[in-house]
XYZ file of C-alpha atoms in Angstrom:
31
model
C 14.534 -9.816 9.293
C 12.804 -12.373 7.076
C 9.640 -12.264 9.183
C 9.574 -8.499 8.722
C 9.757 -8.919 4.940
C 7.074 -11.622 4.985
C 4.745 -9.268 6.855
C 5.375 -6.598 4.213
C 4.683 -9.049 1.385
C 1.413 -10.055 3.057
C 0.439 -6.410 3.494
C 1.359 -5.461 -0.075
C -0.686 -8.368 -1.440
C -3.789 -6.747 0.061
C -5.223 -4.341 -2.580
C -6.788 -2.094 0.067
C -3.468 -1.688 1.890
C -1.625 -1.159 -1.399
C -4.052 1.650 -2.235
C -3.423 3.310 1.128
C 0.357 3.005 0.781
C 0.131 4.484 -2.725
C -1.854 7.433 -1.359
C 0.710 7.968 1.397
C 3.588 7.825 -1.118
C 1.850 10.288 -3.434
C 1.259 12.773 -0.621
C 4.849 12.264 0.566
C 6.412 12.865 -2.868
C 4.133 15.773 -3.794
C 5.511 17.853 -0.905
């Protein structure tokens, strides 16, 4: 479980990935 969270923290610390996730969230919520 902790390793899963650590992987997420690493991914979220990457600005490029954060931008992609934000785009996915926006398209998901705008439906």
